[in-house]
Coordinates of C-alpha atoms and ligand atoms in Angstrom, one line a residue:
X111 CA 96.7 7.0 -43.3
X112 CA 96.2 4.9 -40.3
X113 CA 98.8 3.9 -37.5
X114 CA 98.7 0.4 -35.7
X115 CA 100.6 -0.7 -32.7
X116 CA 104.0 -2.6 -33.7
X117 CA 103.8 -6.5 -33.4
X118 CA 104.2 -8.0 -30.2
X119 CA 103.2 -5.1 -28.1
X120 CA 100.3 -4.0 -26.6
X121 CA 98.3 -1.3 -25.0
X122 CA 97.4 -1.0 -21.0
X123 CA 93.7 0.3 -21.1
X124 CA 90.9 1.6 -18.5
X125 CA 88.9 -1.0 -20.2
X126 CA 88.8 -3.8 -22.7
X127 CA 86.3 -3.3 -25.0
X128 CA 86.8 -6.8 -26.9
X129 CA 86.0 -8.5 -23.2
X130 CA 88.8 -11.2 -24.1
X131 CA 91.8 -9.6 -22.9
X132 CA 91.0 -8.3 -19.5
X133 CA 94.4 -8.7 -18.5
X134 CA 95.1 -5.3 -20.3
X135 CA 92.8 -3.3 -17.7
X136 CA 95.1 -1.1 -16.1
X137 CA 93.1 -1.0 -12.8
X138 CA 94.3 -4.7 -12.7
X139 CA 98.1 -3.3 -13.3
X140 CA 97.8 -0.8 -10.7
X141 CA 96.4 -3.3 -8.2
X142 CA 99.5 -5.6 -9.0
X143 CA 101.9 -2.7 -8.6
X144 CA 100.9 -2.1 -5.3
X145 CA 100.8 -5.4 -4.1
X146 CA 104.2 -5.9 -5.5
X147 CA 105.6 -3.0 -3.7
X148 CA 103.9 -3.2 -0.4
X149 CA 105.2 -7.4 -0.8
X150 CA 109.1 -5.9 -1.6
X151 CA 108.7 -3.6 1.4
X152 CA 107.5 -6.6 3.9
X153 CA 110.8 -8.5 2.4
X154 CA 112.9 -5.8 3.1
X155 CA 113.7 -4.5 -0.2
X156 CA 114.1 -0.8 -1.8
X157 CA 113.0 0.2 -4.9
X158 CA 115.7 1.2 -7.9
X159 CA 114.9 2.3 -11.0
X160 CA 117.3 2.3 -13.8
X161 CA 117.0 3.6 -17.7
X162 CA 115.5 1.6 -20.1
X163 CA 118.7 1.8 -22.5
X164 CA 121.7 0.9 -21.6
X165 CA 125.4 0.5 -23.5
X166 CA 125.2 -3.1 -25.6
X167 CA 128.5 -4.3 -24.3
X168 CA 126.8 -4.4 -20.9
X169 CA 124.6 -6.9 -21.9
X170 CA 126.6 -8.8 -24.0
X171 CA 129.0 -9.0 -21.3
X172 CA 126.4 -10.3 -18.7
X173 CA 124.0 -12.4 -20.3
X174 CA 126.3 -13.8 -22.6
X175 CA 127.1 -13.7 -26.4
X176 CA 125.7 -17.0 -26.8
X177 CA 122.5 -16.7 -25.3
X178 CA 119.1 -16.3 -27.2
X179 CA 118.6 -13.1 -25.9
X180 CA 122.0 -11.5 -27.1
X181 CA 122.2 -13.3 -30.2
X182 CA 119.2 -13.0 -31.4
X183 CA 116.5 -11.0 -29.1
X184 CA 117.9 -7.6 -28.6
X185 CA 116.5 -4.6 -29.8
X186 CA 120.2 -2.4 -30.7
X187 CA 120.6 1.0 -31.9
X188 CA 123.2 3.5 -32.6
X189 CA 122.9 6.9 -30.8
X190 CA 123.4 10.2 -32.8
X191 CA 127.0 9.7 -31.4
X192 CA 127.2 6.5 -32.9
X193 CA 127.4 4.7 -29.8
X194 CA 125.7 1.1 -29.7
X195 CA 123.0 1.0 -27.2
X196 CA 120.3 -1.5 -26.6
X197 CA 116.6 -1.4 -25.0
X198 CA 117.3 -3.5 -21.7
X199 CA 115.9 -7.3 -22.1
X200 CA 116.3 -7.6 -18.3
X201 CA 116.9 -5.8 -15.3
X202 CA 119.6 -7.8 -13.5
X203 CA 122.6 -6.1 -15.8
X204 CA 121.4 -2.7 -15.4
X205 CA 121.0 -2.8 -11.3
X206 CA 124.4 -4.1 -11.0
X207 CA 126.0 -1.2 -13.1
X208 CA 124.2 0.9 -11.0
X209 CA 125.5 -0.5 -8.2
X210 CA 129.0 -0.2 -8.9
X211 CA 128.6 3.0 -10.3
X212 CA 126.9 4.6 -7.3
X213 CA 129.5 2.9 -4.8
X214 CA 126.6 0.8 -3.2
X215 CA 129.1 -1.4 -1.6
X216 CA 130.0 1.1 0.9
X217 CA 126.5 1.8 2.1
X218 CA 126.3 -1.7 3.9
X219 CA 127.3 -5.2 3.7
X220 CA 123.9 -6.3 2.4
X221 CA 121.7 -4.8 0.0
X222 CA 118.0 -5.5 -1.3
X223 CA 117.0 -3.7 -4.3
X224 CA 113.7 -4.1 -6.6
X225 CA 112.7 -2.8 -9.5
X226 CA 109.1 -2.7 -11.8
X227 CA 109.3 -1.8 -15.5
X228 CA 109.3 -2.8 -19.1
X229 CA 111.7 -5.0 -20.7
X230 CA 112.7 -5.5 -24.5
X231 CA 113.0 -8.7 -26.3
X232 CA 112.6 -9.4 -30.2
X233 CA 111.0 -12.8 -29.4
X234 CA 109.3 -15.0 -31.8
X235 CA 105.5 -14.4 -31.5
X236 CA 103.4 -16.8 -29.6
X237 CA 101.3 -16.4 -26.4
X238 CA 102.7 -15.1 -23.2
X239 CA 105.5 -13.6 -25.0
X240 CA 105.7 -10.4 -25.8
X241 CA 108.3 -7.5 -27.1
X242 CA 107.9 -4.9 -24.4
X243 CA 106.9 -6.7 -21.2
X244 CA 107.0 -5.7 -17.9
X245 CA 109.2 -7.3 -15.1
X246 CA 109.3 -6.9 -11.3
X247 CA 112.6 -8.0 -9.9
X248 CA 114.1 -8.6 -6.9
X249 CA 118.5 -8.6 -6.2
X250 CA 120.0 -9.2 -3.1
X251 CA 123.6 -8.6 -2.9
X252 CA 126.2 -9.4 -0.5
X253 CA 125.2 -12.7 1.3
X254 CA 126.8 -16.1 0.2
X255 CA 124.6 -18.0 2.6
X256 CA 122.2 -20.5 1.5
X257 CA 119.4 -18.7 3.7
X258 CA 119.6 -16.0 1.4
X259 CA 118.6 -18.4 -1.6
X260 CA 115.9 -19.7 0.7
X261 CA 114.5 -16.0 1.4
X262 CA 114.6 -15.3 -2.2
X263 CA 112.6 -18.5 -3.2
X264 CA 110.2 -17.9 -0.2
X265 CA 109.4 -14.1 -1.3
X266 CA 109.2 -15.3 -4.8
X267 CA 106.8 -18.1 -3.7
X268 CA 104.8 -16.1 -1.0
X269 CA 104.4 -13.1 -3.6
X270 CA 102.9 -15.1 -6.2
X271 CA 100.4 -16.7 -3.6
X272 CA 99.7 -13.6 -1.8
X273 CA 98.7 -12.0 -5.5
X274 CA 96.4 -14.9 -5.6
X275 CA 97.9 -17.4 -8.0
X276 CA 96.9 -20.5 -7.1
X277 CA 98.7 -24.2 -8.0
X278 CA 102.3 -23.2 -7.3
X279 CA 105.1 -24.8 -7.4
X280 CA 108.9 -23.8 -7.1
X281 CA 111.4 -26.1 -9.6
X282 CA 114.8 -25.9 -8.4
X283 CA 118.4 -27.2 -9.6
X284 CA 122.0 -26.4 -9.0
X285 CA 124.1 -25.6 -12.2
X286 CA 127.2 -25.9 -9.1
X287 CA 130.3 -23.6 -9.4
X288 CA 132.6 -23.1 -12.9
X289 CA 134.8 -26.0 -12.5
X290 CA 131.9 -28.8 -11.7
X291 CA 129.9 -26.9 -14.8
X292 CA 133.0 -27.4 -17.2
X293 CA 132.9 -31.3 -16.6
X294 CA 129.4 -31.5 -16.8
X295 CA 129.4 -29.4 -20.0
X296 CA 132.3 -32.1 -21.5
X297 CA 130.2 -35.0 -20.1
X298 CA 126.9 -33.6 -21.8
X299 CA 128.4 -33.1 -25.0
X300 CA 129.9 -36.3 -25.1
X301 CA 126.5 -38.0 -24.2
X302 CA 124.8 -36.0 -27.2
X303 CA 127.4 -36.2 -29.6
X304 CA 125.9 -39.8 -31.0
X305 CA 122.3 -38.3 -31.3
X306 CA 123.5 -35.2 -33.0
X307 CA 121.6 -35.8 -35.9
X308 CA 118.3 -36.8 -34.3
X309 CA 118.4 -33.4 -32.4
X310 CA 116.0 -30.5 -33.4
X311 CA 118.1 -28.0 -35.4
X312 CA 117.9 -25.5 -32.9
X313 CA 119.5 -28.0 -30.1
X314 CA 121.9 -28.9 -32.6
X315 CA 123.3 -25.2 -33.0
X316 CA 123.1 -25.3 -28.9
X317 CA 125.1 -28.4 -29.1
X318 CA 127.8 -26.4 -30.6
X319 CA 127.7 -22.9 -28.7
X320 CA 125.6 -23.2 -25.4
X321 CA 125.1 -26.9 -25.0
X322 CA 123.5 -26.6 -21.3
X323 CA 120.2 -25.6 -23.2
X324 CA 119.5 -28.1 -25.0
X325 CA 118.6 -29.7 -21.6
X326 CA 115.8 -27.3 -21.4
X327 CA 114.4 -27.7 -25.1
X328 CA 110.4 -28.1 -25.1
X329 CA 111.1 -30.4 -28.3
X330 CA 109.7 -33.7 -27.8
X331 CA 112.5 -35.8 -29.5
X332 CA 115.2 -33.8 -28.0
X333 CA 113.4 -34.2 -24.5
X334 CA 113.6 -37.8 -25.4
X335 CA 117.0 -38.2 -25.4
X336 CA 118.3 -35.7 -22.7
X337 CA 115.9 -38.2 -20.8
X338 CA 118.9 -40.3 -20.3
X339 CA 121.5 -37.6 -20.2
X340 CA 123.9 -37.2 -17.4
X341 CA 122.6 -35.0 -14.0
X342 CA 124.6 -32.1 -13.3
X343 CA 123.6 -32.5 -9.4
X344 CA 125.6 -35.5 -9.6
X345 CA 129.0 -33.3 -10.8
X346 CA 128.7 -31.0 -8.2
X347 CA 131.4 -30.6 -5.9
X348 CA 131.1 -30.6 -2.2
X349 CA 130.6 -27.0 -1.0
X350 CA 128.0 -26.6 -4.6
X351 CA 126.4 -29.8 -2.8
X352 CA 126.1 -28.8 0.7
X353 CA 124.9 -25.3 -0.3
X354 CA 121.9 -26.8 -2.3
X355 CA 121.1 -29.2 0.8
X356 CA 120.9 -26.4 2.9
X357 CA 118.7 -24.5 0.4
X358 CA 116.4 -27.6 -0.2
X359 CA 116.5 -27.9 4.0
X360 CA 115.0 -24.3 4.7
X361 CA 112.4 -24.7 1.7
X362 CA 111.1 -27.8 3.6
X363 CA 111.3 -25.9 6.6
X364 CA 109.6 -22.6 5.0
X365 CA 107.0 -25.5 3.5
X366 CA 107.4 -24.0 0.2
X367 CA 106.6 -26.6 -2.2
X368 CA 109.2 -27.3 -4.6
X369 CA 110.6 -30.1 -7.3
X370 CA 113.8 -30.8 -8.3
X371 CA 114.4 -30.4 -12.2
X372 CA 117.7 -31.5 -13.1
X373 CA 117.1 -29.8 -16.9
X374 CA 116.4 -26.3 -15.0
X375 CA 119.5 -24.4 -17.0
X376 CA 118.1 -20.9 -17.1
X377 CA 119.0 -18.7 -20.2
X378 CA 121.3 -16.4 -18.9
X379 CA 124.8 -16.6 -18.4
X380 CA 125.7 -15.4 -15.3
X381 CA 124.1 -17.7 -13.0
X382 CA 126.2 -20.2 -10.4
X383 CA 124.8 -22.9 -8.0
X384 CA 120.8 -22.3 -7.0
X385 CA 118.5 -21.8 -10.1
X386 CA 114.7 -21.6 -10.0
X387 CA 111.5 -21.0 -12.2
X388 CA 107.9 -20.5 -10.2
X389 CA 105.1 -21.8 -12.2
X390 CA 101.6 -22.8 -12.1
X391 CA 101.0 -26.7 -11.9
X392 CA 97.7 -26.6 -13.4
X393 CA 99.1 -25.1 -16.4
X394 CA 97.6 -21.5 -16.2
X395 CA 100.3 -20.1 -17.6
X396 CA 102.1 -22.2 -20.5
X397 CA 105.8 -20.3 -19.7
X398 CA 107.3 -19.8 -16.1
X399 CA 105.7 -16.8 -14.0
X400 CA 109.2 -16.1 -13.0
X401 CA 112.9 -17.4 -12.6
X402 CA 116.0 -16.4 -11.0
X403 CA 119.0 -17.7 -9.4
X404 CA 122.4 -16.8 -7.7
X405 CA 124.9 -15.0 -9.5
X406 CA 128.0 -14.7 -7.4
X407 CA 130.3 -13.4 -9.9
X408 CA 128.2 -10.8 -12.0
X409 CA 129.3 -7.7 -9.9
X410 CA 133.1 -9.1 -10.3
X411 CA 133.0 -9.7 -13.7
X412 CA 131.7 -6.1 -14.8
X413 CA 134.6 -4.3 -12.5
X414 CA 132.8 -4.3 -9.5
X415 CA 133.5 -5.5 -6.0
X416 CA 133.6 -9.2 -5.4
X417 CA 130.2 -9.8 -4.1
X418 CA 127.8 -13.0 -4.3
X419 CA 124.3 -12.2 -5.2
X420 CA 120.6 -14.0 -5.6
X421 CA 117.7 -12.7 -7.6
X422 CA 114.7 -13.4 -9.5
X423 CA 112.2 -11.2 -11.6
X424 CA 108.4 -12.2 -12.7
X425 CA 106.6 -11.3 -15.6
X426 CA 103.8 -9.1 -14.7
X427 CA 101.6 -9.9 -18.4
X428 CA 102.2 -13.7 -17.0
X429 CA 100.9 -13.4 -13.7
X430 CA 97.8 -11.3 -14.8
X431 CA 97.0 -13.9 -17.3
X432 CA 97.3 -17.0 -15.1
X433 CA 95.0 -15.4 -12.5
X434 CA 92.1 -14.6 -15.2
X435 CA 92.7 -18.3 -16.3
X436 CA 92.0 -19.2 -12.7
X437 CA 88.8 -17.4 -12.6
X438 CA 90.6 -14.8 -9.9
X439 CA 88.2 -12.1 -8.2
X440 CA 89.6 -8.8 -8.9
X441 CA 88.1 -6.0 -6.8
X442 CA 85.1 -4.4 -8.4
X443 CA 86.3 -1.1 -10.7
X444 CA 85.4 2.2 -9.3
X445 CA 84.4 5.1 -11.2
X446 CA 83.8 8.7 -9.8
X447 CA 82.6 8.6 -6.3
X448 CA 80.0 11.8 -7.5
X449 CA 79.1 12.8 -10.6
X450 CA 77.4 16.5 -10.3
X451 CA 74.8 17.3 -13.0
X452 CA 74.2 21.3 -13.1
X453 CA 71.5 22.6 -15.2
X454 CA 72.2 26.1 -16.2
X455 CA 75.2 28.8 -15.7
X456 CA 74.2 29.7 -12.0
X457 CA 74.4 25.7 -11.1
X458 CA 77.5 25.2 -13.0
X459 CA 79.3 27.6 -11.0
X460 CA 78.0 26.3 -7.6
X461 CA 78.8 22.7 -8.9
X462 CA 82.3 24.0 -9.9
X463 CA 83.2 25.3 -6.4
X464 CA 81.6 22.2 -4.8
X465 CA 83.5 19.9 -7.0
X466 CA 86.7 21.5 -6.0
X467 CA 86.3 21.8 -2.3
X468 CA 85.3 17.8 -2.5
X469 CA 88.2 16.9 -4.7
X470 CA 90.5 18.4 -1.9
X471 CA 89.2 16.7 0.3
X472 CA 90.2 13.4 -2.0
X473 CA 86.7 12.5 -3.1
X474 CA 86.7 11.5 -6.8
X475 CA 83.9 13.4 -8.6
X476 CA 83.1 14.9 -12.1
X477 CA 81.0 17.3 -13.6
X478 CA 79.0 17.0 -16.4
X479 CA 79.3 20.3 -19.3
X480 CA 78.2 18.6 -22.4
X481 CA 75.1 20.3 -22.7
X482 CA 73.5 16.9 -23.6
X483 CA 70.0 15.5 -22.9
X484 CA 69.8 14.4 -19.2
X485 CA 69.0 10.9 -20.4
X486 CA 72.1 10.4 -22.1
X487 CA 74.6 12.0 -19.5
X488 CA 73.2 9.7 -16.9
X489 CA 73.7 7.1 -19.0
X490 CA 77.2 8.3 -19.2
X491 CA 77.7 8.5 -15.3
X492 CA 76.2 4.8 -15.4
X493 CA 78.9 3.6 -17.6
X494 CA 81.5 5.3 -15.9
X495 CA 80.3 3.5 -12.5
X496 CA 79.4 6.5 -10.9
X497 CA 78.4 5.8 -7.2
X498 CA 76.4 8.9 -6.7
X499 CA 74.8 11.4 -8.9
X500 CA 73.3 14.8 -8.3
X501 CA 71.3 16.7 -10.7
X502 CA 71.4 20.5 -10.0
X503 CA 68.7 22.6 -11.1
X504 CA 67.0 26.0 -10.3
X505 CA 64.6 24.7 -7.5
X506 CA 67.8 23.2 -5.7
X507 CA 69.6 26.6 -5.9
X508 CA 66.6 28.3 -4.8
X509 CA 66.1 25.7 -1.8
X510 CA 69.6 25.3 -1.2
X511 CA 69.5 21.7 -1.2
X512 CA 71.2 18.9 -2.9
X513 CA 69.7 15.7 -4.3
X514 CA 72.0 12.9 -4.3
X515 CA 71.0 9.5 -5.7
X516 CA 73.0 6.5 -5.1
X517 CA 73.0 4.9 -9.0
X518 CA 73.3 1.0 -8.0
X519 CA 69.6 1.3 -5.7
X520 CA 67.8 4.6 -6.9
X521 CA 67.5 5.7 -3.3
X522 CA 67.6 9.6 -3.0
X523 CA 68.2 11.8 -0.2
X524 CA 68.5 15.6 0.4
X525 CA 70.8 17.5 2.0
X526 CA 71.1 21.2 2.9
X527 CA 73.6 22.6 0.4
X528 CA 76.0 23.9 3.2
X529 CA 76.3 20.9 4.8
X530 CA 77.0 18.8 1.6
X531 CA 80.7 18.9 1.8
X532 CA 80.5 17.1 5.5
X533 CA 77.6 14.5 4.2
X534 CA 79.8 13.4 1.0
X535 CA 83.3 13.0 3.8
X536 CA 81.0 11.0 5.8
X537 CA 79.3 8.9 3.0
X538 CA 82.7 8.3 1.2
X539 CA 84.2 6.7 4.5
X540 CA 81.3 4.3 4.6
X541 CA 82.0 3.1 1.2
X542 CA 85.6 3.0 1.4
X543 CA 85.2 0.3 3.9
X544 CA 83.3 -1.7 1.6
X545 CA 85.6 -4.4 0.0
Ligands
LIG1159 P1 113.9 -14.6 -17.4 O1 113.5 -15.9 -17.0 O2 114.8 -14.3 -18.6 O3 115.0 -13.8 -16.3 O4 112.5 -13.3 -17.4 C1 112.0 -13.7 -16.1 C2 110.7 -13.8 -16.6 O5 110.3 -12.6 -17.3 C3 110.2 -14.9 -16.8 O6 110.0 -15.9 -16.1 C4 108.8 -14.2 -17.8 O7 107.7 -13.9 -16.7 C5 109.0 -12.7 -17.7 N1 109.4 -12.8 -19.5 C6 110.5 -12.9 -20.1 N2 110.5 -12.9 -21.6 C7 109.2 -12.6 -21.7 C8 108.4 -12.1 -23.0 N3 109.3 -11.5 -23.9 N4 107.0 -11.7 -22.4 C9 106.7 -11.6 -21.5 N5 107.5 -12.0 -20.3 C10 108.4 -12.3 -20.1 C11 115.4 -12.8 -16.0 O8 115.0 -11.7 -16.9 C12 116.4 -12.3 -15.2 N6 116.8 -11.2 -15.2 C13 116.0 -13.1 -13.7 C14 116.8 -12.6 -12.6 C15 116.8 -11.3 -11.7 N7 117.9 -13.2 -12.3 C16 118.4 -13.0 -11.4 N8 118.0 -11.7 -11.1

């Protein structure tokens, strides 16, 4: 019996042997996560980690019963006590649950939290969509000012640019407050009603359950019909309009390239006012790399304090795939700094103690004890991208020297054994400075 990976998920591996899905290589993920964490620190965000499952009701209440996520895509299971649990489809609701439960409002008047972790959605299988995918998300809680929206959008844009994604663009819209959204929804339904039969099956359903989502349908006929639909922007009331104008002005000050996309409504129900997504204009990623918006009533709706908030999340798979599509130059793969090849028992004992000392000094090294032929061992060391190899035989032991060979150049040097440690430490410093 053989077992295979479930559909819609993937392995992150040390090396992609097919050469076709390099985004799955773990060193790229590690580099990305390191950059994400350091950028978060620059913008003043602190890390939060919540469980991968929560009560089902949390997501139903926050994301919305009529959204695709809640109505079709959640991984729901009953635990042994018969409680309904769900693998988190996104991070915002979880962070808000934790914020309330840990009384975080007492800590300060403003809070900046970020998270990295897997999310789960049972999506139809297609490029760039996975059933387990990784998000990096940032949530700023406590500030209603448009400056906070602008700072968050700047963070999103700058982060993607710093990672190396090119041709980025922010798509921006405002979906106003509840009152104007109600009026707009009615106007939209009135406009779409005569076209109902021409709409795609999906949009016909959405017209009944969640009419705003008809606007972001990708179906060409739907798009043709919605082209003439009323714009939510002309329904904004004065406060929401002023807020939106201020956000746009700040983005111009910050030189963030953005376009107004009046169709952008987002697929989760908790948003109000500013909504945005980040895309690659050159089509390096078919879908958006990330998105978010303001959600001023979510905490209160969960029984928490009445605090405004704004946040976003990016998909790590999509970022890595966009980088590869744009031929981004990732840093070279690094193998062990030193690969020791002892020949015989006495050499092995010596190599072991040297290995231990070097590792305690943070030098990555390995030792062979396969007993294979020297040629095969050297091929293995090469395959592992070792920088130096050192063969320790009887002669080296007798003469108390180490012969160190640089794999790339084939150059060899001899070092007195009692100076080996010192020598490797200074060698490593030179190599650490290389790009
Ligand atoms: P979202 O737009 O549903 O927003 O997801 C954000 C990002 O997660 C997407 O732009 C995409 O990069 C990635 N993503 C979503 N679904 C998949 C999938 N099936 N496969 C691969 N990547 C995917 C949210 O989740 C909100 N919680 C964002 C937010 C945070 N809003 C406020 N704060």
